[in-house]
Amino acid sequence: MASTDKPADPETGKEVLPPKGASYEATPPPPKAVDLFAVDVALRFLVFAASLTSVLVIVTSKQTVFQGPLPLEAKFNHSPAFIYFVVALSVAGLYGILTTVASLSVTWKPIFSTKLLLHFAFWDVLILGLVASATGTAGGVAYIGYKGNEHVQWRKVCSIFDKYCKHIAGSLASSLFASVLLVLLVWLSTFSLHRKIPK
Amino acid sequence: MASTDKPADPETGKEVLPPKGASYEATPPPPKAVDLFAVDVALRFLVFAASLTSVLVIVTSKQTVFQGPLPLEAKFNHSPAFIYFVVALSVAGLYGILTTVASLSVTWKPIFSTKLLLHFAFWDVLILGLVASATGTAGGVAYIGYKGNEHVQWRKVCSIFDKYCKHIAGSLASSLFASVLLVLLVWLSTFSLHRKIPK
C-alpha cells in the first residue's frame, strides 16, 4: 500500500515526484490477487447454485403411473443411493454459500487471505470427494434404471417412469458440474498459494 | 543458503562466530521439507498398492454357482459400473507408481520441488475425483446386489454369490482407502506450498 502513496517532502509538505525511470517492479501487483478472489467467489456461488439445483430437481422427481390394477409410484427416496446423493449435495450447497460469504469477506480484509486459502483448499478437497462419490453412486444406480441388467434380471425402470428418470438425469448433470467447479476451486487455491511463494 | 554460511571477517579471513543468542529463526529448516517428501513418497506408494489390490481383488471375483438346470456365473464385467471401477482404479494405480518415482527423484534433486508440488496437487485432485466417483458407482451397485430393491423388484444377488460379493466388498474397502490417501496427498501438497510462503 505504501508504495502507491506518493512520498511527501517533510519540510514543504508537498508531494515529491519520483525520478523518471524509477522502478516499482519489485512491488507485487495487488489488483491481480483481488481478481483471483473474485473468480473464487464466483466459483463458490456456482457450486451453491449447482448443488441447490441438483437437490431441487431430484426432490421433485416424484411420478405416479397408472398401469395395471394399482398405481405405481417412483420417488427419489425409494433408493438409498439417491438419499445419500441428496444429503451430500445439500452439504455441498450449504458449504458453497458459507464459503461464498467467507471469500467475499476476504476481498474486503485481504489480511486473512493466506490462512483462508489453506483452509479453503483443505475443505474443498473433502467436499469434492463427497460430491464426486455421490454423483458416482447415484449415477451407477440411475444407469441400471435406464439400461437394466439382464445378467441379474434387474429390469429397466425408465421405460415406465420417464419424467422421474429425466429429473434424475438433470440432477446428475448438475452435480457433475458442481464436481468440476470444486476441482477448479482446489486448483485456484493451490495456484494462489503457489503465486505467493517468492521465486 | 547464504544465511547458513558463517560470515567471514574481510581483513583476517577468519570466520566470525555469531554473538550468543543470535537468531537464525528466519531460515526455514531444510530437513523437515525432506521429511514431508518422505511422507509424500510413502503415501503415493500406498495409493499404488491400494489401487492394485482393489483391481486384483475385483478381477478375481468370478464365481459359478450350480443352482437349477444351468450353472449361474457372476463376473465383474457383467456390470458397467464395475468395469468403470476397474478402469479408474487401474489409472490410479499407474498414477500412484509413476508419482512415487517422481516424488523419490525430488528427494535427490530438491530444486524442482515447488513446481512439482504444484503439478502433484493439480493431478492428485483429478485422480481423487476419479477414484471417489468410481468407488461411489461400484458401491451403489454393490449395495443393490447386497440388499436388493423391492420398489423396483431388483432382487438380491449376494445370497447366491457369496464369494463374488466378498471380493467386491474387499475391493471397495481398498478403493475407499485409496481415496482417503489421495485426500491426504492433496492436503500434504497444499500444506507444503503454504510452508514456503514467507510469514
mmCIF file of C-alpha atoms in Angstrom:
data_model
loop_
_atom_site.group_PDB
_atom_site.id
_atom_site.type_symbol
_atom_site.label_atom_id
_atom_site.label_comp_id
_atom_site.label_asym_id
_atom_site.label_seq_id
_atom_site.Cartn_x
_atom_site.Cartn_y
_atom_site.Cartn_z
ATOM 1 C CA MET A 1 0.000 0.000 0.000
ATOM 2 C CA ALA A 2 2.829 2.374 0.987
ATOM 3 C CA SER A 3 4.419 2.182 -2.437
ATOM 4 C CA THR A 4 1.354 3.654 -4.125
ATOM 5 C CA ASP A 5 1.316 6.733 -1.872
ATOM 6 C CA LYS A 6 3.494 9.487 -3.234
ATOM 7 C CA PRO A 7 6.277 10.440 -0.794
ATOM 8 C CA ALA A 8 5.916 13.949 0.724
ATOM 9 C CA ASP A 9 8.752 16.332 1.407
ATOM 10 C CA PRO A 10 8.955 16.619 5.234
ATOM 11 C CA GLU A 11 9.726 20.388 5.143
ATOM 12 C CA THR A 12 7.392 21.754 2.500
ATOM 13 C CA GLY A 13 4.753 19.044 2.827
ATOM 14 C CA LYS A 14 4.485 18.954 -0.979
ATOM 15 C CA GLU A 15 4.455 15.733 -2.908
ATOM 16 C CA VAL A 16 7.822 14.745 -4.344
ATOM 17 C CA LEU A 17 7.536 13.186 -7.805
ATOM 18 C CA PRO A 18 9.680 10.076 -8.248
ATOM 19 C CA PRO A 19 12.580 10.384 -10.735
ATOM 20 C CA LYS A 20 11.805 9.192 -14.258
ATOM 21 C CA GLY A 21 12.594 5.533 -14.820
ATOM 22 C CA ALA A 22 12.283 4.716 -11.117
ATOM 23 C CA SER A 23 11.479 1.027 -10.791
ATOM 24 C CA TYR A 24 8.456 -0.203 -8.876
ATOM 25 C CA GLU A 25 8.622 -3.690 -10.336
ATOM 26 C CA ALA A 26 9.521 -5.340 -7.038
ATOM 27 C CA THR A 27 6.097 -4.494 -5.593
ATOM 28 C CA PRO A 28 3.624 -7.361 -6.242
ATOM 29 C CA PRO A 29 0.536 -6.097 -8.044
ATOM 30 C CA PRO A 30 -2.396 -6.203 -5.572
ATOM 31 C CA PRO A 31 -5.243 -5.905 -8.162
ATOM 32 C CA LYS A 32 -4.490 -9.365 -9.632
ATOM 33 C CA ALA A 33 -4.800 -11.053 -6.233
ATOM 34 C CA VAL A 34 -8.201 -9.443 -5.793
ATOM 35 C CA ASP A 35 -9.196 -10.664 -9.262
ATOM 36 C CA LEU A 36 -8.397 -14.260 -8.293
ATOM 37 C CA PHE A 37 -10.605 -13.878 -5.226
ATOM 38 C CA ALA A 38 -13.380 -12.545 -7.461
ATOM 39 C CA VAL A 39 -13.078 -15.763 -9.509
ATOM 40 C CA ASP A 40 -13.098 -17.713 -6.243
ATOM 41 C CA VAL A 41 -16.309 -16.010 -5.088
ATOM 42 C CA ALA A 42 -17.954 -16.634 -8.459
ATOM 43 C CA LEU A 43 -16.980 -20.341 -8.479
ATOM 44 C CA ARG A 44 -18.193 -20.821 -4.911
ATOM 45 C CA PHE A 45 -21.518 -19.217 -5.710
ATOM 46 C CA LEU A 46 -21.828 -21.508 -8.751
ATOM 47 C CA VAL A 47 -21.141 -24.546 -6.523
ATOM 48 C CA PHE A 48 -24.011 -23.398 -4.304
ATOM 49 C CA ALA A 49 -26.303 -22.819 -7.295
ATOM 50 C CA ALA A 50 -25.447 -26.148 -8.959
ATOM 51 C CA SER A 51 -25.901 -28.117 -5.708
ATOM 52 C CA LEU A 52 -29.217 -26.416 -4.952
ATOM 53 C CA THR A 53 -30.465 -27.089 -8.500
ATOM 54 C CA SER A 54 -29.371 -30.700 -8.196
ATOM 55 C CA VAL A 55 -31.215 -31.204 -4.889
ATOM 56 C CA LEU A 56 -34.382 -29.418 -6.041
ATOM 57 C CA VAL A 57 -34.546 -31.336 -9.334
ATOM 58 C CA ILE A 58 -34.157 -34.768 -7.717
ATOM 59 C CA VAL A 59 -36.547 -33.991 -4.833
ATOM 60 C CA THR A 60 -39.279 -33.008 -7.313
ATOM 61 C CA SER A 61 -38.842 -36.190 -9.366
ATOM 62 C CA LYS A 62 -41.901 -37.965 -7.924
ATOM 63 C CA GLN A 63 -44.023 -39.670 -10.578
ATOM 64 C CA THR A 64 -47.132 -41.862 -10.375
ATOM 65 C CA VAL A 65 -48.030 -44.143 -13.272
ATOM 66 C CA PHE A 66 -51.359 -45.929 -13.663
ATOM 67 C CA GLN A 67 -50.509 -49.295 -15.144
ATOM 68 C CA GLY A 68 -52.283 -52.457 -14.090
ATOM 69 C CA PRO A 69 -54.550 -52.710 -11.018
ATOM 70 C CA LEU A 70 -52.545 -50.443 -8.654
ATOM 71 C CA PRO A 71 -50.892 -47.055 -9.291
ATOM 72 C CA LEU A 72 -47.080 -47.311 -9.410
ATOM 73 C CA GLU A 73 -45.098 -44.586 -7.698
ATOM 74 C CA ALA A 74 -41.438 -43.602 -8.137
ATOM 75 C CA LYS A 75 -39.764 -41.311 -5.592
ATOM 76 C CA PHE A 76 -36.110 -40.470 -5.037
ATOM 77 C CA ASN A 77 -36.206 -41.925 -1.501
ATOM 78 C CA HIS A 78 -37.008 -45.392 -2.841
ATOM 79 C CA SER A 79 -33.250 -45.759 -3.373
ATOM 80 C CA PRO A 80 -30.641 -45.352 -0.591
ATOM 81 C CA ALA A 81 -28.211 -44.151 -3.285
ATOM 82 C CA PHE A 82 -30.426 -41.170 -4.082
ATOM 83 C CA ILE A 83 -30.880 -40.370 -0.381
ATOM 84 C CA TYR A 84 -27.084 -40.261 0.025
ATOM 85 C CA PHE A 85 -26.946 -38.087 -3.097
ATOM 86 C CA VAL A 86 -29.447 -35.566 -1.693
ATOM 87 C CA VAL A 87 -27.622 -35.394 1.665
ATOM 88 C CA ALA A 88 -24.205 -34.947 0.010
ATOM 89 C CA LEU A 89 -25.398 -32.267 -2.396
ATOM 90 C CA SER A 90 -27.213 -30.436 0.426
ATOM 91 C CA VAL A 91 -23.959 -30.349 2.397
ATOM 92 C CA ALA A 92 -22.130 -29.091 -0.719
ATOM 93 C CA GLY A 93 -24.752 -26.378 -1.271
ATOM 94 C CA LEU A 94 -24.510 -25.191 2.320
ATOM 95 C CA TYR A 95 -20.716 -25.236 2.091
ATOM 96 C CA GLY A 96 -20.944 -23.295 -1.186
ATOM 97 C CA ILE A 97 -22.982 -20.431 0.246
ATOM 98 C CA LEU A 98 -20.973 -20.244 3.514
ATOM 99 C CA THR A 99 -17.640 -20.080 1.695
ATOM 100 C CA THR A 100 -19.019 -17.553 -0.808
ATOM 101 C CA VAL A 101 -19.620 -15.220 2.148
ATOM 102 C CA ALA A 102 -16.211 -16.067 3.668
ATOM 103 C CA SER A 103 -14.459 -15.479 0.354
ATOM 104 C CA LEU A 104 -16.312 -12.183 -0.137
ATOM 105 C CA SER A 105 -15.129 -11.025 3.288
ATOM 106 C CA VAL A 106 -11.517 -11.621 2.165
ATOM 107 C CA THR A 107 -11.884 -9.167 -0.711
ATOM 108 C CA TRP A 108 -12.518 -6.532 1.966
ATOM 109 C CA LYS A 109 -9.921 -7.714 4.522
ATOM 110 C CA PRO A 110 -7.045 -9.229 2.491
ATOM 111 C CA ILE A 111 -5.013 -9.831 5.674
ATOM 112 C CA PHE A 112 -6.625 -13.250 6.251
ATOM 113 C CA SER A 113 -6.174 -14.375 2.678
ATOM 114 C CA THR A 114 -3.248 -16.842 3.014
ATOM 115 C CA LYS A 115 -4.656 -18.687 6.017
ATOM 116 C CA LEU A 116 -8.128 -18.775 4.494
ATOM 117 C CA LEU A 117 -6.738 -20.121 1.210
ATOM 118 C CA LEU A 118 -5.214 -23.011 3.132
ATOM 119 C CA HIS A 119 -8.478 -23.753 4.945
ATOM 120 C CA PHE A 120 -10.439 -23.499 1.704
ATOM 121 C CA ALA A 121 -8.084 -25.913 -0.054
ATOM 122 C CA PHE A 122 -8.441 -28.424 2.823
ATOM 123 C CA TRP A 123 -12.232 -28.356 2.917
ATOM 124 C CA ASP A 124 -12.739 -28.090 -0.842
ATOM 125 C CA VAL A 125 -10.954 -31.420 -1.265
ATOM 126 C CA LEU A 126 -13.270 -33.140 1.228
ATOM 127 C CA ILE A 127 -16.407 -31.690 -0.366
ATOM 128 C CA LEU A 128 -15.095 -32.697 -3.785
ATOM 129 C CA GLY A 129 -14.692 -36.286 -2.553
ATOM 130 C CA LEU A 130 -18.233 -36.193 -1.160
ATOM 131 C CA VAL A 131 -19.845 -34.764 -4.317
ATOM 132 C CA ALA A 132 -17.843 -36.995 -6.703
ATOM 133 C CA SER A 133 -18.720 -40.163 -4.775
ATOM 134 C CA ALA A 134 -22.397 -39.136 -4.507
ATOM 135 C CA THR A 135 -22.542 -38.433 -8.237
ATOM 136 C CA GLY A 136 -20.965 -41.825 -8.877
ATOM 137 C CA THR A 137 -23.346 -43.642 -6.520
ATOM 138 C CA ALA A 138 -26.490 -42.063 -7.955
ATOM 139 C CA GLY A 139 -25.140 -42.389 -11.493
ATOM 140 C CA GLY A 140 -24.436 -46.101 -11.071
ATOM 141 C CA VAL A 141 -27.971 -46.769 -9.835
ATOM 142 C CA ALA A 142 -29.541 -44.484 -12.458
ATOM 143 C CA TYR A 143 -27.681 -46.349 -15.213
ATOM 144 C CA ILE A 144 -29.233 -49.642 -14.081
ATOM 145 C CA GLY A 145 -32.631 -47.940 -14.054
ATOM 146 C CA TYR A 146 -32.015 -46.729 -17.602
ATOM 147 C CA LYS A 147 -30.486 -49.855 -19.144
ATOM 148 C CA GLY A 148 -31.369 -52.624 -16.707
ATOM 149 C CA ASN A 149 -29.037 -55.570 -16.187
ATOM 150 C CA GLU A 150 -30.061 -58.843 -17.752
ATOM 151 C CA HIS A 151 -27.348 -60.876 -16.007
ATOM 152 C CA VAL A 152 -29.136 -60.426 -12.683
ATOM 153 C CA GLN A 153 -32.565 -59.722 -14.209
ATOM 154 C CA TRP A 154 -32.842 -56.180 -12.928
ATOM 155 C CA ARG A 155 -35.427 -54.654 -15.243
ATOM 156 C CA LYS A 156 -35.392 -51.159 -16.739
ATOM 157 C CA VAL A 157 -37.360 -48.518 -14.851
ATOM 158 C CA CYS A 158 -37.083 -45.550 -17.195
ATOM 159 C CA SER A 159 -39.345 -47.108 -19.835
ATOM 160 C CA ILE A 160 -42.231 -46.675 -17.334
ATOM 161 C CA PHE A 161 -41.125 -43.633 -15.297
ATOM 162 C CA ASP A 162 -39.984 -41.184 -17.990
ATOM 163 C CA LYS A 163 -40.397 -37.926 -16.020
ATOM 164 C CA TYR A 164 -38.693 -39.468 -12.957
ATOM 165 C CA CYS A 165 -35.657 -40.511 -14.987
ATOM 166 C CA LYS A 166 -35.395 -37.141 -16.726
ATOM 167 C CA HIS A 167 -35.295 -35.426 -13.330
ATOM 168 C CA ILE A 168 -32.576 -37.772 -12.116
ATOM 169 C CA ALA A 169 -30.521 -37.238 -15.288
ATOM 170 C CA GLY A 170 -30.804 -33.447 -14.876
ATOM 171 C CA SER A 171 -29.841 -33.668 -11.229
ATOM 172 C CA LEU A 172 -26.802 -35.798 -12.087
ATOM 173 C CA ALA A 173 -25.664 -33.343 -14.768
ATOM 174 C CA SER A 174 -25.877 -30.525 -12.240
ATOM 175 C CA SER A 175 -23.896 -32.421 -9.598
ATOM 176 C CA LEU A 176 -21.248 -33.363 -12.193
ATOM 177 C CA PHE A 177 -20.949 -29.634 -12.930
ATOM 178 C CA ALA A 178 -20.549 -28.976 -9.182
ATOM 179 C CA SER A 179 -17.725 -31.574 -9.056
ATOM 180 C CA VAL A 180 -15.906 -29.835 -11.929
ATOM 181 C CA LEU A 181 -16.308 -26.486 -10.146
ATOM 182 C CA LEU A 182 -14.834 -27.972 -6.949
ATOM 183 C CA VAL A 183 -11.821 -29.281 -8.886
ATOM 184 C CA LEU A 184 -11.353 -25.767 -10.324
ATOM 185 C CA LEU A 185 -11.623 -24.295 -6.801
ATOM 186 C CA VAL A 186 -8.899 -26.572 -5.416
ATOM 187 C CA TRP A 187 -6.731 -25.691 -8.423
ATOM 188 C CA LEU A 188 -7.350 -21.975 -7.832
ATOM 189 C CA SER A 189 -6.447 -22.199 -4.122
ATOM 190 C CA THR A 190 -3.289 -24.199 -4.890
ATOM 191 C CA PHE A 191 -2.308 -21.797 -7.657
ATOM 192 C CA SER A 192 -2.925 -18.769 -5.416
ATOM 193 C CA LEU A 193 -0.734 -20.298 -2.691
ATOM 194 C CA HIS A 194 1.951 -21.030 -5.306
ATOM 195 C CA ARG A 195 1.895 -17.398 -6.524
ATOM 196 C CA LYS A 196 2.729 -16.190 -3.026
ATOM 197 C CA ILE A 197 5.991 -18.171 -2.907
ATOM 198 C CA PRO A 198 8.907 -15.892 -3.769
ATOM 199 C CA LYS A 199 10.815 -17.051 -6.868
ATOM 200 C CA MET B 1 21.686 -20.985 1.550
ATOM 201 C CA ALA B 2 23.866 -17.904 2.151
ATOM 202 C CA SER B 3 22.419 -17.428 5.617
ATOM 203 C CA THR B 4 23.767 -20.794 6.794
ATOM 204 C CA ASP B 5 27.383 -19.931 5.801
ATOM 205 C CA LYS B 6 29.236 -18.359 8.664
ATOM 206 C CA PRO B 7 30.211 -14.725 7.886
ATOM 207 C CA ALA B 8 33.973 -14.191 7.375
ATOM 208 C CA ASP B 9 35.936 -11.183 8.558
ATOM 209 C CA PRO B 10 37.055 -9.356 5.360
ATOM 210 C CA GLU B 11 40.505 -8.466 6.807
ATOM 211 C CA THR B 12 41.621 -11.627 8.633
ATOM 212 C CA GLY B 13 39.581 -14.052 6.518
ATOM 213 C CA LYS B 14 38.690 -15.921 9.704
ATOM 214 C CA GLU B 15 35.193 -16.996 10.500
ATOM 215 C CA VAL B 16 33.371 -14.640 12.803
ATOM 216 C CA LEU B 17 31.297 -16.502 15.352
ATOM 217 C CA PRO B 18 27.812 -15.087 15.801
ATOM 218 C CA PRO B 19 27.100 -13.470 19.186
ATOM 219 C CA LYS B 20 25.296 -15.732 21.651
ATOM 220 C CA GLY B 21 21.549 -15.629 21.329
ATOM 221 C CA ALA B 22 21.731 -14.581 17.665
ATOM 222 C CA SER B 23 18.545 -15.600 15.963
ATOM 223 C CA TYR B 24 18.503 -17.852 12.923
ATOM 224 C CA GLU B 25 14.775 -18.466 13.195
ATOM 225 C CA ALA B 26 14.034 -16.779 9.864
ATOM 226 C CA THR B 27 15.819 -19.579 7.964
ATOM 227 C CA PRO B 28 13.390 -22.400 7.086
ATOM 228 C CA PRO B 29 14.697 -25.779 8.319
ATOM 229 C CA PRO B 30 15.545 -27.910 5.219
ATOM 230 C CA PRO B 31 15.488 -31.375 6.912
ATOM 231 C CA LYS B 32 11.749 -31.088 7.663
ATOM 232 C CA ALA B 33 10.989 -30.395 3.985
ATOM 233 C CA VAL B 34 12.750 -33.650 3.082
ATOM 234 C CA ASP B 35 10.694 -35.448 5.760
ATOM 235 C CA LEU B 36 7.490 -34.202 4.151
ATOM 236 C CA PHE B 37 8.639 -35.606 0.822
ATOM 237 C CA ALA B 38 9.320 -38.940 2.515
ATOM 238 C CA VAL B 39 5.699 -38.920 3.719
ATOM 239 C CA ASP B 40 4.665 -37.985 0.181
ATOM 240 C CA VAL B 41 6.581 -40.937 -1.298
ATOM 241 C CA ALA B 42 5.080 -43.321 1.273
ATOM 242 C CA LEU B 43 1.518 -42.098 0.627
ATOM 243 C CA ARG B 44 1.946 -42.358 -3.142
ATOM 244 C CA PHE B 45 3.265 -45.879 -2.863
ATOM 245 C CA LEU B 46 0.264 -46.768 -0.670
ATOM 246 C CA VAL B 47 -2.076 -45.319 -3.323
ATOM 247 C CA PHE B 48 -0.427 -47.631 -5.852
ATOM 248 C CA ALA B 49 -0.655 -50.635 -3.511
ATOM 249 C CA ALA B 50 -4.296 -49.966 -2.563
ATOM 250 C CA SER B 51 -5.349 -49.462 -6.195
ATOM 251 C CA LEU B 52 -3.549 -52.587 -7.349
ATOM 252 C CA THR B 53 -5.129 -54.610 -4.514
ATOM 253 C CA SER B 54 -8.530 -53.238 -5.413
ATOM 254 C CA VAL B 55 -8.174 -54.151 -9.097
ATOM 255 C CA LEU B 56 -6.774 -57.623 -8.387
ATOM 256 C CA VAL B 57 -9.479 -58.455 -5.841
ATOM 257 C CA ILE B 58 -12.369 -57.420 -8.096
ATOM 258 C CA VAL B 59 -10.904 -59.060 -11.206
ATOM 259 C CA THR B 60 -10.606 -62.391 -9.361
ATOM 260 C CA SER B 61 -14.217 -62.247 -8.109
ATOM 261 C CA LYS B 62 -15.582 -64.723 -10.711
ATOM 262 C CA GLN B 63 -17.935 -67.289 -9.178
ATOM 263 C CA THR B 64 -20.027 -70.066 -10.699
ATOM 264 C CA VAL B 65 -22.994 -71.479 -8.791
ATOM 265 C CA PHE B 66 -24.847 -74.662 -9.718
ATOM 266 C CA GLN B 67 -28.463 -73.963 -8.949
ATOM 267 C CA GLY B 68 -31.279 -75.168 -11.171
ATOM 268 C CA PRO B 69 -30.742 -76.576 -14.665
ATOM 269 C CA LEU B 70 -27.942 -74.229 -15.818
ATOM 270 C CA PRO B 71 -24.811 -73.028 -13.955
ATOM 271 C CA LEU B 72 -25.047 -69.365 -12.928
ATOM 272 C CA GLU B 73 -21.964 -67.235 -13.341
ATOM 273 C CA ALA B 74 -21.080 -63.891 -11.749
ATOM 274 C CA LYS B 75 -18.200 -61.822 -13.133
ATOM 275 C CA PHE B 76 -17.223 -58.226 -12.505
ATOM 276 C CA ASN B 77 -17.699 -57.322 -16.184
ATOM 277 C CA HIS B 78 -21.388 -58.166 -16.003
ATOM 278 C CA SER B 79 -21.872 -54.662 -14.633
ATOM 279 C CA PRO B 80 -20.742 -51.488 -16.460
ATOM 280 C CA ALA B 81 -20.241 -49.886 -13.016
ATOM 281 C CA PHE B 82 -17.581 -52.444 -12.095
ATOM 282 C CA ILE B 83 -15.867 -52.034 -15.483
ATOM 283 C CA TYR B 84 -15.637 -48.271 -14.848
ATOM 284 C CA PHE B 85 -14.330 -49.073 -11.362
ATOM 285 C CA VAL B 86 -11.555 -51.331 -12.697
ATOM 286 C CA VAL B 87 -10.513 -48.753 -15.323
ATOM 287 C CA ALA B 88 -10.471 -45.893 -12.787
ATOM 288 C CA LEU B 89 -8.500 -47.846 -10.186
ATOM 289 C CA SER B 90 -6.034 -49.036 -12.834
ATOM 290 C CA VAL B 91 -5.416 -45.411 -13.819
ATOM 291 C CA ALA B 92 -4.988 -44.508 -10.125
ATOM 292 C CA GLY B 93 -2.538 -47.380 -9.622
ATOM 293 C CA LEU B 94 -0.462 -46.343 -12.633
ATOM 294 C CA TYR B 95 -0.535 -42.732 -11.429
ATOM 295 C CA GLY B 96 0.491 -43.911 -7.952
ATOM 296 C CA ILE B 97 3.607 -45.744 -9.109
ATOM 297 C CA LEU B 98 4.645 -43.016 -11.591
ATOM 298 C CA THR B 99 4.369 -40.233 -8.994
ATOM 299 C CA THR B 100 6.143 -42.386 -6.387
ATOM 300 C CA VAL B 101 9.150 -42.405 -8.722
ATOM 301 C CA ALA B 102 8.771 -38.679 -9.479
ATOM 302 C CA SER B 103 8.492 -37.848 -5.777
ATOM 303 C CA LEU B 104 11.542 -40.002 -4.975
ATOM 304 C CA SER B 105 13.550 -38.096 -7.584
ATOM 305 C CA VAL B 106 12.714 -34.850 -5.765
ATOM 306 C CA THR B 107 14.322 -36.090 -2.553
ATOM 307 C CA TRP B 108 17.563 -36.237 -4.563
ATOM 308 C CA LYS B 109 17.086 -33.018 -6.585
ATOM 309 C CA PRO B 110 15.110 -30.641 -4.325
ATOM 310 C CA ILE B 111 15.398 -27.814 -6.880
ATOM 311 C CA PHE B 112 12.235 -28.965 -8.706
ATOM 312 C CA SER B 113 10.207 -29.335 -5.549
ATOM 313 C CA THR B 114 7.961 -26.236 -5.714
ATOM 314 C CA LYS B 115 6.956 -26.721 -9.337
ATOM 315 C CA LEU B 116 6.440 -30.444 -8.826
ATOM 316 C CA LEU B 117 4.310 -29.823 -5.727
ATOM 317 C CA LEU B 118 2.026 -27.652 -7.849
ATOM 318 C CA HIS B 119 1.752 -30.307 -10.564
ATOM 319 C CA PHE B 120 1.137 -33.023 -7.980
ATOM 320 C CA ALA B 121 -1.623 -31.014 -6.330
ATOM 321 C CA PHE B 122 -3.301 -30.446 -9.724
ATOM 322 C CA TRP B 123 -3.248 -34.106 -10.772
ATOM 323 C CA ASP B 124 -3.967 -35.536 -7.323
ATOM 324 C CA VAL B 125 -7.283 -33.671 -7.298
ATOM 325 C CA LEU B 126 -8.308 -35.151 -10.651
ATOM 326 C CA ILE B 127 -7.344 -38.677 -9.619
ATOM 327 C CA LEU B 128 -9.201 -38.185 -6.328
ATOM 328 C CA GLY B 129 -12.336 -37.224 -8.282
ATOM 329 C CA LEU B 130 -11.916 -40.311 -10.452
ATOM 330 C CA VAL B 131 -11.362 -42.750 -7.562
ATOM 331 C CA ALA B 132 -14.118 -41.236 -5.381
ATOM 332 C CA SER B 133 -16.685 -41.380 -8.200
ATOM 333 C CA ALA B 134 -15.654 -44.935 -9.145
ATOM 334 C CA THR B 135 -15.944 -46.050 -5.511
ATOM 335 C CA GLY B 136 -19.369 -44.437 -5.361
ATOM 336 C CA THR B 137 -20.540 -46.018 -8.613
ATOM 337 C CA ALA B 138 -19.412 -49.528 -7.699
ATOM 338 C CA GLY B 139 -20.635 -49.057 -4.111
ATOM 339 C CA GLY B 140 -24.106 -48.003 -5.263
ATOM 340 C CA VAL B 141 -24.456 -51.066 -7.479
ATOM 341 C CA ALA B 142 -22.939 -53.404 -4.874
ATOM 342 C CA TYR B 143 -25.434 -52.150 -2.283
ATOM 343 C CA ILE B 144 -28.335 -53.120 -4.547
ATOM 344 C CA GLY B 145 -26.719 -56.531 -5.035
ATOM 345 C CA TYR B 146 -26.460 -56.892 -1.267
ATOM 346 C CA LYS B 147 -29.861 -55.552 -0.189
ATOM 347 C CA GLY B 148 -31.918 -55.613 -3.374
ATOM 348 C CA ASN B 149 -34.619 -53.003 -4.006
ATOM 349 C CA GLU B 150 -38.185 -54.137 -3.609
ATOM 350 C CA HIS B 151 -39.665 -50.919 -5.037
ATOM 351 C CA VAL B 152 -38.400 -51.869 -8.488
ATOM 352 C CA GLN B 153 -38.153 -55.615 -7.769
ATOM 353 C CA TRP B 154 -34.387 -55.808 -8.163
ATOM 354 C CA ARG B 155 -33.541 -58.997 -6.307
ATOM 355 C CA LYS B 156 -30.541 -59.610 -4.048
ATOM 356 C CA VAL B 157 -27.510 -61.233 -5.657
ATOM 357 C CA CYS B 158 -25.261 -61.791 -2.661
ATOM 358 C CA SER B 159 -27.466 -64.506 -1.159
ATOM 359 C CA ILE B 160 -26.418 -66.682 -4.135
ATOM 360 C CA PHE B 161 -22.959 -65.351 -4.989
ATOM 361 C CA ASP B 162 -21.270 -65.110 -1.583
ATOM 362 C CA LYS B 163 -17.624 -65.249 -2.724
ATOM 363 C CA TYR B 164 -18.310 -62.756 -5.527
ATOM 364 C CA CYS B 165 -19.815 -60.236 -3.096
ATOM 365 C CA LYS B 166 -16.991 -60.664 -0.582
ATOM 366 C CA HIS B 167 -14.460 -59.873 -3.290
ATOM 367 C CA ILE B 168 -16.388 -56.759 -4.317
ATOM 368 C CA ALA B 169 -16.671 -55.589 -0.702
ATOM 369 C CA GLY B 170 -12.916 -56.040 -0.213
ATOM 370 C CA SER B 171 -12.176 -54.203 -3.422
ATOM 371 C CA LEU B 172 -14.422 -51.307 -2.370
ATOM 372 C CA ALA B 173 -12.738 -51.060 1.035
ATOM 373 C CA SER B 174 -9.361 -50.856 -0.681
ATOM 374 C CA SER B 175 -10.504 -48.146 -3.097
ATOM 375 C CA LEU B 176 -12.038 -46.157 -0.234
ATOM 376 C CA PHE B 177 -8.645 -46.333 1.460
ATOM 377 C CA ALA B 178 -7.040 -45.065 -1.784
ATOM 378 C CA SER B 179 -9.488 -42.119 -1.800
ATOM 379 C CA VAL B 180 -8.538 -41.201 1.764
ATOM 380 C CA LEU B 181 -4.841 -41.392 0.829
ATOM 381 C CA LEU B 182 -5.436 -39.086 -2.138
ATOM 382 C CA VAL B 183 -7.175 -36.551 0.126
ATOM 383 C CA LEU B 184 -4.148 -36.694 2.451
ATOM 384 C CA LEU B 185 -1.819 -36.216 -0.537
ATOM 385 C CA VAL B 186 -3.636 -33.068 -1.692
ATOM 386 C CA TRP B 187 -3.536 -31.781 1.895
ATOM 387 C CA LEU B 188 0.184 -32.507 2.100
ATOM 388 C CA SER B 189 0.930 -30.695 -1.193
ATOM 389 C CA THR B 190 -1.164 -27.693 -0.162
ATOM 390 C CA PHE B 191 0.429 -27.592 3.275
ATOM 391 C CA SER B 192 3.946 -27.855 1.774
ATOM 392 C CA LEU B 193 3.195 -24.964 -0.592
ATOM 393 C CA HIS B 194 1.826 -22.951 2.352
ATOM 394 C CA ARG B 195 5.022 -23.572 4.369
ATOM 395 C CA LYS B 196 7.102 -21.970 1.614
ATOM 396 C CA ILE B 197 5.248 -18.653 1.846
ATOM 397 C CA PRO B 198 7.244 -16.174 3.974
ATOM 398 C CA LYS B 199 5.322 -15.030 7.053
#
